Amino acid sequence: MVTPRGQGTGRWWIPTAALPFLAPVHLLVLGVIVIPALYVVWLSLMTSTFGKAPTFVGLANYAHALSDPYFWRALRNTVVVVLIVVHAELVVGLGMALLFASGLPARRWLLAAVLAPYAVSEVSAAVIWRFLFDADVGPVTVALNAMGLPSLEWSIVPAHGLLIIALLSIWLHLPFTFIILYAARLAIPTQLYEAAKVDAVSALQTFRYITLPLLMPAILVAMLFRYIFAFRLFSEVWLMTQGGPARSTEVLAVYLYLDAFRFSAFGAAAATGWLMVLVSLVLGVGYLWGLRRQMMSDAA
């Protein structure tokens, strides 16, 4: 068992007899995460393709990616889609969590309907959405035309394509954000709301001073995970537009895929992968800092 190393030091040590039991886990992490990551770092410093031995080129792959206008377009598209998806999921998921927690009728059936998209594969979802927004016979297109509104030409207009991709991603992953916030809302003691009702506190003040502060750790965790997952966005883009037209809806994951499997530039693809890691860390560091501050304030 884990025992304290000394009184008041805050350090812990593991008996030598326990190390053989921990070794499989460490070997698994080493083989699945550490060694592949180091290999990708090594590959990013090489020029590598089929039939040729890797050649050391230093930081040339990173320089090539950072000087490529397609990379910056893909980065811009990724950031735009991620910001839309994550914050839209937060607002809608929070509203739904509060609505369900208020005692919605037929809550069990509605909960099953809300969680259903999470059970749908991304391929099936993309096929459904391509049909719904088909330019000729799509039900959504027909409905928009019936109301006198223009149809979404998502296969031609880049902005429409990114909008469809964002909506598809929100529909697929909203249950993840919702279930985290819903569980956190149910964990708030009802006595707090009863006391607020006795004191004649308005609904807005109750949300601002009771619900929101107590939900903040769950909100930060949900947004952090969604930032990480959304930044790796690939299936929705590839299945809907394949980055077209003319690579105008391309995101970083698709840019990396094309480098690796269409242009066979494995070194450049590895460099792009590490640049994605750095950008995602920059986007997530604010939420990590907020989560740490929240945890420290709760501990105090």
PDB file of C-alpha atoms in Angstrom:
ATOM      1  CA  MET A   1       0.000   0.000   0.000  1.00  0.00           C
ATOM      2  CA  VAL A   2       1.030   3.633  -0.465  1.00  0.00           C
ATOM      3  CA  THR A   3       2.318   5.096   2.797  1.00  0.00           C
ATOM      4  CA  PRO A   4       3.494   8.569   3.809  1.00  0.00           C
ATOM      5  CA  ARG A   5       7.223   9.073   3.547  1.00  0.00           C
ATOM      6  CA  GLY A   6       7.388  11.323   6.564  1.00  0.00           C
ATOM      7  CA  GLN A   7       5.245  13.373   8.811  1.00  0.00           C
ATOM      8  CA  GLY A   8       4.380  16.802   7.442  1.00  0.00           C
ATOM      9  CA  THR A   9       6.424  16.392   4.233  1.00  0.00           C
ATOM     10  CA  GLY A  10       3.459  15.814   1.939  1.00  0.00           C
ATOM     11  CA  ARG A  11       5.439  13.131   0.069  1.00  0.00           C
ATOM     12  CA  TRP A  12       4.421   9.564  -0.584  1.00  0.00           C
ATOM     13  CA  TRP A  13       6.440   6.493  -1.459  1.00  0.00           C
ATOM     14  CA  ILE A  14       5.536   3.102  -2.905  1.00  0.00           C
ATOM     15  CA  PRO A  15       7.007  -0.094  -1.371  1.00  0.00           C
ATOM     16  CA  THR A  16       9.348  -2.006  -3.649  1.00  0.00           C
ATOM     17  CA  ALA A  17       7.093  -5.050  -3.467  1.00  0.00           C
ATOM     18  CA  ALA A  18       4.328  -3.114  -5.254  1.00  0.00           C
ATOM     19  CA  LEU A  19       6.464  -2.124  -8.257  1.00  0.00           C
ATOM     20  CA  PRO A  20       5.922  -5.387 -10.202  1.00  0.00           C
ATOM     21  CA  PHE A  21       2.171  -4.797  -9.995  1.00  0.00           C
ATOM     22  CA  LEU A  22       2.551  -1.248 -11.334  1.00  0.00           C
ATOM     23  CA  ALA A  23       5.014  -2.198 -14.087  1.00  0.00           C
ATOM     24  CA  PRO A  24       2.364  -3.388 -16.618  1.00  0.00           C
ATOM     25  CA  VAL A  25       0.577  -0.052 -16.451  1.00  0.00           C
ATOM     26  CA  HIS A  26       3.835   1.861 -16.867  1.00  0.00           C
ATOM     27  CA  LEU A  27       4.873  -0.347 -19.774  1.00  0.00           C
ATOM     28  CA  LEU A  28       1.484   0.194 -21.408  1.00  0.00           C
ATOM     29  CA  VAL A  29       1.755   3.979 -21.080  1.00  0.00           C
ATOM     30  CA  LEU A  30       5.339   3.818 -22.330  1.00  0.00           C
ATOM     31  CA  GLY A  31       4.449   1.704 -25.354  1.00  0.00           C
ATOM     32  CA  VAL A  32       1.190   3.422 -26.297  1.00  0.00           C
ATOM     33  CA  ILE A  33       1.925   7.080 -25.509  1.00  0.00           C
ATOM     34  CA  VAL A  34       5.559   7.921 -24.736  1.00  0.00           C
ATOM     35  CA  ILE A  35       7.414   5.932 -27.411  1.00  0.00           C
ATOM     36  CA  PRO A  36       5.001   6.865 -30.259  1.00  0.00           C
ATOM     37  CA  ALA A  37       5.191  10.531 -29.214  1.00  0.00           C
ATOM     38  CA  LEU A  38       8.989  10.452 -29.261  1.00  0.00           C
ATOM     39  CA  TYR A  39       8.908   8.692 -32.623  1.00  0.00           C
ATOM     40  CA  VAL A  40       6.670  11.439 -34.056  1.00  0.00           C
ATOM     41  CA  VAL A  41       9.107  14.063 -32.722  1.00  0.00           C
ATOM     42  CA  TRP A  42      11.960  12.235 -34.465  1.00  0.00           C
ATOM     43  CA  LEU A  43       9.930  11.858 -37.662  1.00  0.00           C
ATOM     44  CA  SER A  44       9.053  15.564 -37.674  1.00  0.00           C
ATOM     45  CA  LEU A  45      12.770  16.338 -38.005  1.00  0.00           C
ATOM     46  CA  MET A  46      13.111  14.073 -41.043  1.00  0.00           C
ATOM     47  CA  THR A  47      12.018  14.080 -44.646  1.00  0.00           C
ATOM     48  CA  SER A  48      10.369  10.711 -45.139  1.00  0.00           C
ATOM     49  CA  THR A  49       8.262   9.118 -47.855  1.00  0.00           C
ATOM     50  CA  PHE A  50       7.624   5.722 -49.396  1.00  0.00           C
ATOM     51  CA  GLY A  51      10.707   3.978 -50.778  1.00  0.00           C
ATOM     52  CA  LYS A  52      13.228   6.437 -49.352  1.00  0.00           C
ATOM     53  CA  ALA A  53      15.262   6.375 -46.170  1.00  0.00           C
ATOM     54  CA  PRO A  54      14.501   9.205 -43.729  1.00  0.00           C
ATOM     55  CA  THR A  55      16.840  12.174 -44.046  1.00  0.00           C
ATOM     56  CA  PHE A  56      17.452  14.650 -41.248  1.00  0.00           C
ATOM     57  CA  VAL A  57      16.237  18.156 -42.156  1.00  0.00           C
ATOM     58  CA  GLY A  58      15.984  19.751 -38.717  1.00  0.00           C
ATOM     59  CA  LEU A  59      13.125  22.205 -38.371  1.00  0.00           C
ATOM     60  CA  ALA A  60      12.500  22.454 -42.123  1.00  0.00           C
ATOM     61  CA  ASN A  61       9.169  20.611 -41.842  1.00  0.00           C
ATOM     62  CA  TYR A  62       7.944  23.095 -39.232  1.00  0.00           C
ATOM     63  CA  ALA A  63       9.134  26.011 -41.370  1.00  0.00           C
ATOM     64  CA  HIS A  64       7.364  24.541 -44.389  1.00  0.00           C
ATOM     65  CA  ALA A  65       4.084  24.177 -42.506  1.00  0.00           C
ATOM     66  CA  LEU A  66       4.270  27.669 -41.006  1.00  0.00           C
ATOM     67  CA  SER A  67       4.979  29.174 -44.443  1.00  0.00           C
ATOM     68  CA  ASP A  68       2.191  27.245 -46.170  1.00  0.00           C
ATOM     69  CA  PRO A  69      -0.972  29.368 -46.715  1.00  0.00           C
ATOM     70  CA  TYR A  70      -3.078  26.198 -46.667  1.00  0.00           C
ATOM     71  CA  PHE A  71      -1.854  25.508 -43.127  1.00  0.00           C
ATOM     72  CA  TRP A  72      -2.933  28.937 -41.917  1.00  0.00           C
ATOM     73  CA  ARG A  73      -6.288  28.601 -43.665  1.00  0.00           C
ATOM     74  CA  ALA A  74      -6.783  25.209 -42.029  1.00  0.00           C
ATOM     75  CA  LEU A  75      -5.783  26.653 -38.653  1.00  0.00           C
ATOM     76  CA  ARG A  76      -8.227  29.538 -39.051  1.00  0.00           C
ATOM     77  CA  ASN A  77     -11.040  27.170 -40.037  1.00  0.00           C
ATOM     78  CA  THR A  78     -10.221  24.904 -37.093  1.00  0.00           C
ATOM     79  CA  VAL A  79     -10.244  27.724 -34.551  1.00  0.00           C
ATOM     80  CA  VAL A  80     -13.487  29.186 -35.938  1.00  0.00           C
ATOM     81  CA  VAL A  81     -15.291  25.832 -35.912  1.00  0.00           C
ATOM     82  CA  VAL A  82     -13.943  24.931 -32.454  1.00  0.00           C
ATOM     83  CA  LEU A  83     -15.023  28.245 -30.933  1.00  0.00           C
ATOM     84  CA  ILE A  84     -18.506  27.954 -32.445  1.00  0.00           C
ATOM     85  CA  VAL A  85     -18.954  24.300 -31.516  1.00  0.00           C
ATOM     86  CA  VAL A  86     -17.647  24.449 -27.944  1.00  0.00           C
ATOM     87  CA  HIS A  87     -19.470  27.606 -26.891  1.00  0.00           C
ATOM     88  CA  ALA A  88     -22.723  26.692 -28.645  1.00  0.00           C
ATOM     89  CA  GLU A  89     -22.653  23.296 -26.925  1.00  0.00           C
ATOM     90  CA  LEU A  90     -22.022  25.017 -23.591  1.00  0.00           C
ATOM     91  CA  VAL A  91     -24.952  27.425 -23.927  1.00  0.00           C
ATOM     92  CA  VAL A  92     -27.403  24.841 -25.282  1.00  0.00           C
ATOM     93  CA  GLY A  93     -26.202  22.087 -22.940  1.00  0.00           C
ATOM     94  CA  LEU A  94     -26.440  24.348 -19.890  1.00  0.00           C
ATOM     95  CA  GLY A  95     -29.929  25.482 -20.848  1.00  0.00           C
ATOM     96  CA  MET A  96     -31.061  21.905 -21.379  1.00  0.00           C
ATOM     97  CA  ALA A  97     -29.507  20.792 -18.080  1.00  0.00           C
ATOM     98  CA  LEU A  98     -31.367  23.519 -16.177  1.00  0.00           C
ATOM     99  CA  LEU A  99     -34.580  22.694 -18.022  1.00  0.00           C
ATOM    100  CA  PHE A 100     -34.356  18.982 -17.233  1.00  0.00           C
ATOM    101  CA  ALA A 101     -33.438  19.661 -13.607  1.00  0.00           C
ATOM    102  CA  SER A 102     -36.526  21.863 -13.178  1.00  0.00           C
ATOM    103  CA  GLY A 103     -38.797  18.821 -13.421  1.00  0.00           C
ATOM    104  CA  LEU A 104     -39.605  18.536 -17.112  1.00  0.00           C
ATOM    105  CA  PRO A 105     -42.591  16.243 -17.912  1.00  0.00           C
ATOM    106  CA  ALA A 106     -41.709  12.946 -19.650  1.00  0.00           C
ATOM    107  CA  ARG A 107     -38.122  13.537 -18.634  1.00  0.00           C
ATOM    108  CA  ARG A 108     -37.012   9.930 -19.161  1.00  0.00           C
ATOM    109  CA  TRP A 109     -38.197   9.826 -22.765  1.00  0.00           C
ATOM    110  CA  LEU A 110     -36.754  13.237 -23.540  1.00  0.00           C
ATOM    111  CA  LEU A 111     -33.452  12.265 -21.913  1.00  0.00           C
ATOM    112  CA  ALA A 112     -33.228   9.221 -24.185  1.00  0.00           C
ATOM    113  CA  ALA A 113     -33.936  11.436 -27.208  1.00  0.00           C
ATOM    114  CA  VAL A 114     -31.260  13.940 -26.191  1.00  0.00           C
ATOM    115  CA  LEU A 115     -28.635  11.235 -25.676  1.00  0.00           C
ATOM    116  CA  ALA A 116     -29.504   9.378 -28.892  1.00  0.00           C
ATOM    117  CA  PRO A 117     -27.078  11.299 -31.182  1.00  0.00           C
ATOM    118  CA  TYR A 118     -24.156  10.103 -29.067  1.00  0.00           C
ATOM    119  CA  ALA A 119     -24.995   6.526 -30.099  1.00  0.00           C
ATOM    120  CA  VAL A 120     -24.941   7.377 -33.825  1.00  0.00           C
ATOM    121  CA  SER A 121     -21.694   6.770 -35.700  1.00  0.00           C
ATOM    122  CA  GLU A 122     -20.125   9.747 -37.418  1.00  0.00           C
ATOM    123  CA  VAL A 123     -20.407   8.053 -40.814  1.00  0.00           C
ATOM    124  CA  SER A 124     -24.140   7.450 -40.386  1.00  0.00           C
ATOM    125  CA  ALA A 125     -24.644  10.996 -39.109  1.00  0.00           C
ATOM    126  CA  ALA A 126     -22.809  12.463 -42.105  1.00  0.00           C
ATOM    127  CA  VAL A 127     -24.941  10.424 -44.544  1.00  0.00           C
ATOM    128  CA  ILE A 128     -28.120  11.625 -42.801  1.00  0.00           C
ATOM    129  CA  TRP A 129     -27.030  15.258 -42.838  1.00  0.00           C
ATOM    130  CA  ARG A 130     -25.932  15.119 -46.481  1.00  0.00           C
ATOM    131  CA  PHE A 131     -29.441  13.960 -47.339  1.00  0.00           C
ATOM    132  CA  LEU A 132     -31.139  16.537 -45.091  1.00  0.00           C
ATOM    133  CA  PHE A 133     -29.217  19.407 -46.683  1.00  0.00           C
ATOM    134  CA  ASP A 134     -29.137  18.061 -50.228  1.00  0.00           C
ATOM    135  CA  ALA A 135     -29.350  21.001 -52.634  1.00  0.00           C
ATOM    136  CA  ASP A 136     -32.185  19.421 -54.657  1.00  0.00           C
ATOM    137  CA  VAL A 137     -34.310  17.090 -52.514  1.00  0.00           C
ATOM    138  CA  GLY A 138     -33.095  17.674 -48.943  1.00  0.00           C
ATOM    139  CA  PRO A 139     -35.969  18.189 -46.463  1.00  0.00           C
ATOM    140  CA  VAL A 140     -34.189  21.158 -44.868  1.00  0.00           C
ATOM    141  CA  THR A 141     -33.581  22.721 -48.282  1.00  0.00           C
ATOM    142  CA  VAL A 142     -37.229  22.199 -49.268  1.00  0.00           C
ATOM    143  CA  ALA A 143     -38.395  23.745 -45.975  1.00  0.00           C
ATOM    144  CA  LEU A 144     -36.117  26.765 -46.403  1.00  0.00           C
ATOM    145  CA  ASN A 145     -37.344  27.324 -49.962  1.00  0.00           C
ATOM    146  CA  ALA A 146     -40.962  26.984 -48.831  1.00  0.00           C
ATOM    147  CA  MET A 147     -40.380  29.801 -46.328  1.00  0.00           C
ATOM    148  CA  GLY A 148     -38.761  31.949 -48.993  1.00  0.00           C
ATOM    149  CA  LEU A 149     -35.288  31.562 -47.499  1.00  0.00           C
ATOM    150  CA  PRO A 150     -32.166  30.731 -49.510  1.00  0.00           C
ATOM    151  CA  SER A 151     -30.835  27.196 -49.267  1.00  0.00           C
ATOM    152  CA  LEU A 152     -27.442  26.415 -47.768  1.00  0.00           C
ATOM    153  CA  GLU A 153     -25.060  25.737 -50.647  1.00  0.00           C
ATOM    154  CA  TRP A 154     -22.629  23.936 -48.344  1.00  0.00           C
ATOM    155  CA  SER A 155     -20.831  22.105 -51.151  1.00  0.00           C
ATOM    156  CA  ILE A 156     -20.040  25.364 -52.988  1.00  0.00           C
ATOM    157  CA  VAL A 157     -19.888  28.223 -50.458  1.00  0.00           C
ATOM    158  CA  PRO A 158     -17.103  27.719 -47.865  1.00  0.00           C
ATOM    159  CA  ALA A 159     -18.949  29.608 -45.114  1.00  0.00           C
ATOM    160  CA  HIS A 160     -22.010  27.398 -45.569  1.00  0.00           C
ATOM    161  CA  GLY A 161     -19.823  24.298 -45.519  1.00  0.00           C
ATOM    162  CA  LEU A 162     -18.187  25.292 -42.229  1.00  0.00           C
ATOM    163  CA  LEU A 163     -21.603  26.105 -40.773  1.00  0.00           C
ATOM    164  CA  ILE A 164     -22.952  22.658 -41.676  1.00  0.00           C
ATOM    165  CA  ILE A 165     -19.834  21.017 -40.219  1.00  0.00           C
ATOM    166  CA  ALA A 166     -20.220  22.991 -36.980  1.00  0.00           C
ATOM    167  CA  LEU A 167     -23.925  22.118 -36.701  1.00  0.00           C
ATOM    168  CA  LEU A 168     -23.204  18.433 -37.321  1.00  0.00           C
ATOM    169  CA  SER A 169     -20.473  18.400 -34.689  1.00  0.00           C
ATOM    170  CA  ILE A 170     -22.773  20.145 -32.185  1.00  0.00           C
ATOM    171  CA  TRP A 171     -25.549  17.627 -32.845  1.00  0.00           C
ATOM    172  CA  LEU A 172     -23.184  14.685 -32.417  1.00  0.00           C
ATOM    173  CA  HIS A 173     -21.410  15.825 -29.253  1.00  0.00           C
ATOM    174  CA  LEU A 174     -23.975  17.943 -27.406  1.00  0.00           C
ATOM    175  CA  PRO A 175     -24.996  14.928 -25.232  1.00  0.00           C
ATOM    176  CA  PHE A 176     -21.456  14.827 -23.789  1.00  0.00           C
ATOM    177  CA  THR A 177     -21.617  18.408 -22.541  1.00  0.00           C
ATOM    178  CA  PHE A 178     -25.234  18.061 -21.480  1.00  0.00           C
ATOM    179  CA  ILE A 179     -24.761  14.954 -19.350  1.00  0.00           C
ATOM    180  CA  ILE A 180     -21.799  16.479 -17.465  1.00  0.00           C
ATOM    181  CA  LEU A 181     -23.698  19.679 -16.682  1.00  0.00           C
ATOM    182  CA  TYR A 182     -26.918  17.833 -15.897  1.00  0.00           C
ATOM    183  CA  ALA A 183     -25.163  15.548 -13.411  1.00  0.00           C
ATOM    184  CA  ALA A 184     -23.450  18.545 -11.796  1.00  0.00           C
ATOM    185  CA  ARG A 185     -26.772  20.391 -11.537  1.00  0.00           C
ATOM    186  CA  LEU A 186     -28.436  17.409  -9.842  1.00  0.00           C
ATOM    187  CA  ALA A 187     -25.564  17.300  -7.342  1.00  0.00           C
ATOM    188  CA  ILE A 188     -26.343  20.807  -6.058  1.00  0.00           C
ATOM    189  CA  PRO A 189     -28.180  20.515  -2.692  1.00  0.00           C
ATOM    190  CA  THR A 190     -31.853  21.419  -2.948  1.00  0.00           C
ATOM    191  CA  GLN A 191     -31.641  23.174   0.426  1.00  0.00           C
ATOM    192  CA  LEU A 192     -29.831  26.065  -1.266  1.00  0.00           C
ATOM    193  CA  TYR A 193     -32.735  26.672  -3.623  1.00  0.00           C
ATOM    194  CA  GLU A 194     -35.267  26.314  -0.810  1.00  0.00           C
ATOM    195  CA  ALA A 195     -33.405  28.938   1.218  1.00  0.00           C
ATOM    196  CA  ALA A 196     -33.289  31.234  -1.822  1.00  0.00           C
ATOM    197  CA  LYS A 197     -37.036  30.816  -2.298  1.00  0.00           C
ATOM    198  CA  VAL A 198     -37.678  31.676   1.342  1.00  0.00           C
ATOM    199  CA  ASP A 199     -35.568  34.824   0.962  1.00  0.00           C
ATOM    200  CA  ALA A 200     -37.562  35.770  -2.177  1.00  0.00           C
ATOM    201  CA  VAL A 201     -34.482  35.651  -4.385  1.00  0.00           C
ATOM    202  CA  SER A 202     -35.283  36.028  -8.090  1.00  0.00           C
ATOM    203  CA  ALA A 203     -34.586  33.245 -10.592  1.00  0.00           C
ATOM    204  CA  LEU A 204     -31.830  35.274 -12.224  1.00  0.00           C
ATOM    205  CA  GLN A 205     -30.095  35.948  -8.930  1.00  0.00           C
ATOM    206  CA  THR A 206     -30.433  32.273  -7.963  1.00  0.00           C
ATOM    207  CA  PHE A 207     -28.722  31.277 -11.189  1.00  0.00           C
ATOM    208  CA  ARG A 208     -26.007  33.900 -10.828  1.00  0.00           C
ATOM    209  CA  TYR A 209     -25.116  33.378  -7.165  1.00  0.00           C
ATOM    210  CA  ILE A 210     -25.958  29.691  -6.592  1.00  0.00           C
ATOM    211  CA  THR A 211     -26.214  27.630  -9.762  1.00  0.00           C
ATOM    212  CA  LEU A 212     -23.467  29.138 -11.892  1.00  0.00           C
ATOM    213  CA  PRO A 213     -20.692  29.185  -9.236  1.00  0.00           C
ATOM    214  CA  LEU A 214     -21.422  25.595  -8.226  1.00  0.00           C
ATOM    215  CA  LEU A 215     -21.529  24.477 -11.865  1.00  0.00           C
ATOM    216  CA  MET A 216     -18.297  26.259 -12.801  1.00  0.00           C
ATOM    217  CA  PRO A 217     -15.938  23.283 -12.177  1.00  0.00           C
ATOM    218  CA  ALA A 218     -18.144  21.047 -14.345  1.00  0.00           C
ATOM    219  CA  ILE A 219     -18.355  23.755 -17.018  1.00  0.00           C
ATOM    220  CA  LEU A 220     -14.574  24.097 -17.126  1.00  0.00           C
ATOM    221  CA  VAL A 221     -14.069  20.339 -17.331  1.00  0.00           C
ATOM    222  CA  ALA A 222     -16.674  19.954 -20.082  1.00  0.00           C
ATOM    223  CA  MET A 223     -15.219  22.829 -22.123  1.00  0.00           C
ATOM    224  CA  LEU A 224     -11.670  21.572 -21.701  1.00  0.00           C
ATOM    225  CA  PHE A 225     -12.554  18.099 -22.962  1.00  0.00           C
ATOM    226  CA  ARG A 226     -14.607  19.506 -25.809  1.00  0.00           C
ATOM    227  CA  TYR A 227     -11.760  21.820 -26.841  1.00  0.00           C
ATOM    228  CA  ILE A 228      -9.425  18.825 -26.982  1.00  0.00           C
ATOM    229  CA  PHE A 229     -11.896  16.643 -28.900  1.00  0.00           C
ATOM    230  CA  ALA A 230     -13.143  19.390 -31.229  1.00  0.00           C
ATOM    231  CA  PHE A 231      -9.624  20.462 -32.158  1.00  0.00           C
ATOM    232  CA  ARG A 232      -9.072  16.969 -33.596  1.00  0.00           C
ATOM    233  CA  LEU A 233     -12.126  17.442 -35.830  1.00  0.00           C
ATOM    234  CA  PHE A 234     -11.744  15.208 -38.884  1.00  0.00           C
ATOM    235  CA  SER A 235     -14.621  12.832 -39.644  1.00  0.00           C
ATOM    236  CA  GLU A 236     -17.297  15.495 -40.014  1.00  0.00           C
ATOM    237  CA  VAL A 237     -15.184  17.543 -42.425  1.00  0.00           C
ATOM    238  CA  TRP A 238     -13.892  14.604 -44.451  1.00  0.00           C
ATOM    239  CA  LEU A 239     -17.293  12.949 -44.791  1.00  0.00           C
ATOM    240  CA  MET A 240     -19.174  16.164 -45.622  1.00  0.00           C
ATOM    241  CA  THR A 241     -16.826  18.230 -47.802  1.00  0.00           C
ATOM    242  CA  GLN A 242     -13.394  16.519 -47.811  1.00  0.00           C
ATOM    243  CA  GLY A 243     -12.011  20.018 -47.226  1.00  0.00           C
ATOM    244  CA  GLY A 244     -13.472  21.405 -50.453  1.00  0.00           C
ATOM    245  CA  PRO A 245     -14.220  23.301 -52.470  1.00  0.00           C
ATOM    246  CA  ALA A 246     -10.553  23.996 -53.302  1.00  0.00           C
ATOM    247  CA  ARG A 247      -9.460  23.141 -49.710  1.00  0.00           C
ATOM    248  CA  SER A 248     -11.483  26.106 -48.401  1.00  0.00           C
ATOM    249  CA  THR A 249     -13.163  24.119 -45.585  1.00  0.00           C
ATOM    250  CA  GLU A 250     -10.032  22.200 -44.649  1.00  0.00           C
ATOM    251  CA  VAL A 251      -9.144  21.876 -40.964  1.00  0.00           C
ATOM    252  CA  LEU A 252      -5.808  20.922 -39.430  1.00  0.00           C
ATOM    253  CA  ALA A 253      -6.630  17.231 -39.083  1.00  0.00           C
ATOM    254  CA  VAL A 254      -7.543  17.052 -42.784  1.00  0.00           C
ATOM    255  CA  TYR A 255      -4.395  19.024 -43.675  1.00  0.00           C
ATOM    256  CA  LEU A 256      -2.338  16.475 -41.730  1.00  0.00           C
ATOM    257  CA  TYR A 257      -4.174  13.567 -43.385  1.00  0.00           C
ATOM    258  CA  LEU A 258      -3.468  14.920 -46.869  1.00  0.00           C
ATOM    259  CA  ASP A 259       0.208  15.419 -46.065  1.00  0.00           C
ATOM    260  CA  ALA A 260       0.558  11.878 -44.754  1.00  0.00           C
ATOM    261  CA  PHE A 261      -1.651   9.776 -47.006  1.00  0.00           C
ATOM    262  CA  ARG A 262      -2.093  11.734 -50.227  1.00  0.00           C
ATOM    263  CA  PHE A 263       1.272  13.472 -50.566  1.00  0.00           C
ATOM    264  CA  SER A 264       3.206  10.818 -48.567  1.00  0.00           C
ATOM    265  CA  ALA A 265       5.087  13.548 -46.691  1.00  0.00           C
ATOM    266  CA  PHE A 266       5.301  11.794 -43.339  1.00  0.00           C
ATOM    267  CA  GLY A 267       7.809  14.215 -41.817  1.00  0.00           C
ATOM    268  CA  ALA A 268       5.635  17.216 -42.671  1.00  0.00           C
ATOM    269  CA  ALA A 269       2.572  15.415 -41.288  1.00  0.00           C
ATOM    270  CA  ALA A 270       4.412  14.673 -38.031  1.00  0.00           C
ATOM    271  CA  ALA A 271       5.413  18.330 -37.727  1.00  0.00           C
ATOM    272  CA  THR A 272       1.799  19.361 -38.308  1.00  0.00           C
ATOM    273  CA  GLY A 273       0.722  16.968 -35.575  1.00  0.00           C
ATOM    274  CA  TRP A 274       3.013  18.594 -33.036  1.00  0.00           C
ATOM    275  CA  LEU A 275       1.889  22.052 -34.119  1.00  0.00           C
ATOM    276  CA  MET A 276      -1.693  20.900 -33.471  1.00  0.00           C
ATOM    277  CA  VAL A 277      -0.654  19.792 -29.992  1.00  0.00           C
ATOM    278  CA  LEU A 278       0.903  23.199 -29.260  1.00  0.00           C
ATOM    279  CA  VAL A 279      -2.115  25.140 -30.527  1.00  0.00           C
ATOM    280  CA  SER A 280      -4.547  22.969 -28.563  1.00  0.00           C
ATOM    281  CA  LEU A 281      -2.442  23.516 -25.425  1.00  0.00           C
ATOM    282  CA  VAL A 282      -2.594  27.271 -25.973  1.00  0.00           C
ATOM    283  CA  LEU A 283      -6.377  27.095 -26.338  1.00  0.00           C
ATOM    284  CA  GLY A 284      -6.771  24.852 -23.297  1.00  0.00           C
ATOM    285  CA  VAL A 285      -4.349  26.522 -20.903  1.00  0.00           C
ATOM    286  CA  GLY A 286      -6.896  29.180 -19.969  1.00  0.00           C
ATOM    287  CA  TYR A 287      -9.407  26.571 -18.902  1.00  0.00           C
ATOM    288  CA  LEU A 288      -6.768  24.599 -17.029  1.00  0.00           C
ATOM    289  CA  TRP A 289      -5.793  27.747 -15.152  1.00  0.00           C
ATOM    290  CA  GLY A 290      -9.442  28.521 -14.383  1.00  0.00           C
ATOM    291  CA  LEU A 291     -10.058  24.971 -13.190  1.00  0.00           C
ATOM    292  CA  ARG A 292      -6.979  25.088 -10.951  1.00  0.00           C
ATOM    293  CA  ARG A 293      -8.046  28.418  -9.460  1.00  0.00           C
ATOM    294  CA  GLN A 294     -11.541  27.068  -8.852  1.00  0.00           C
ATOM    295  CA  MET A 295     -10.184  23.967  -7.122  1.00  0.00           C
ATOM    296  CA  MET A 296      -7.865  26.059  -4.950  1.00  0.00           C
ATOM    297  CA  SER A 297     -10.702  28.373  -3.932  1.00  0.00           C
ATOM    298  CA  ASP A 298     -12.881  25.374  -3.042  1.00  0.00           C
ATOM    299  CA  ALA A 299     -10.050  23.872  -0.982  1.00  0.00           C
ATOM    300  CA  ALA A 300      -9.595  27.126   0.874  1.00  0.00           C
TER     301      ALA A 300
END
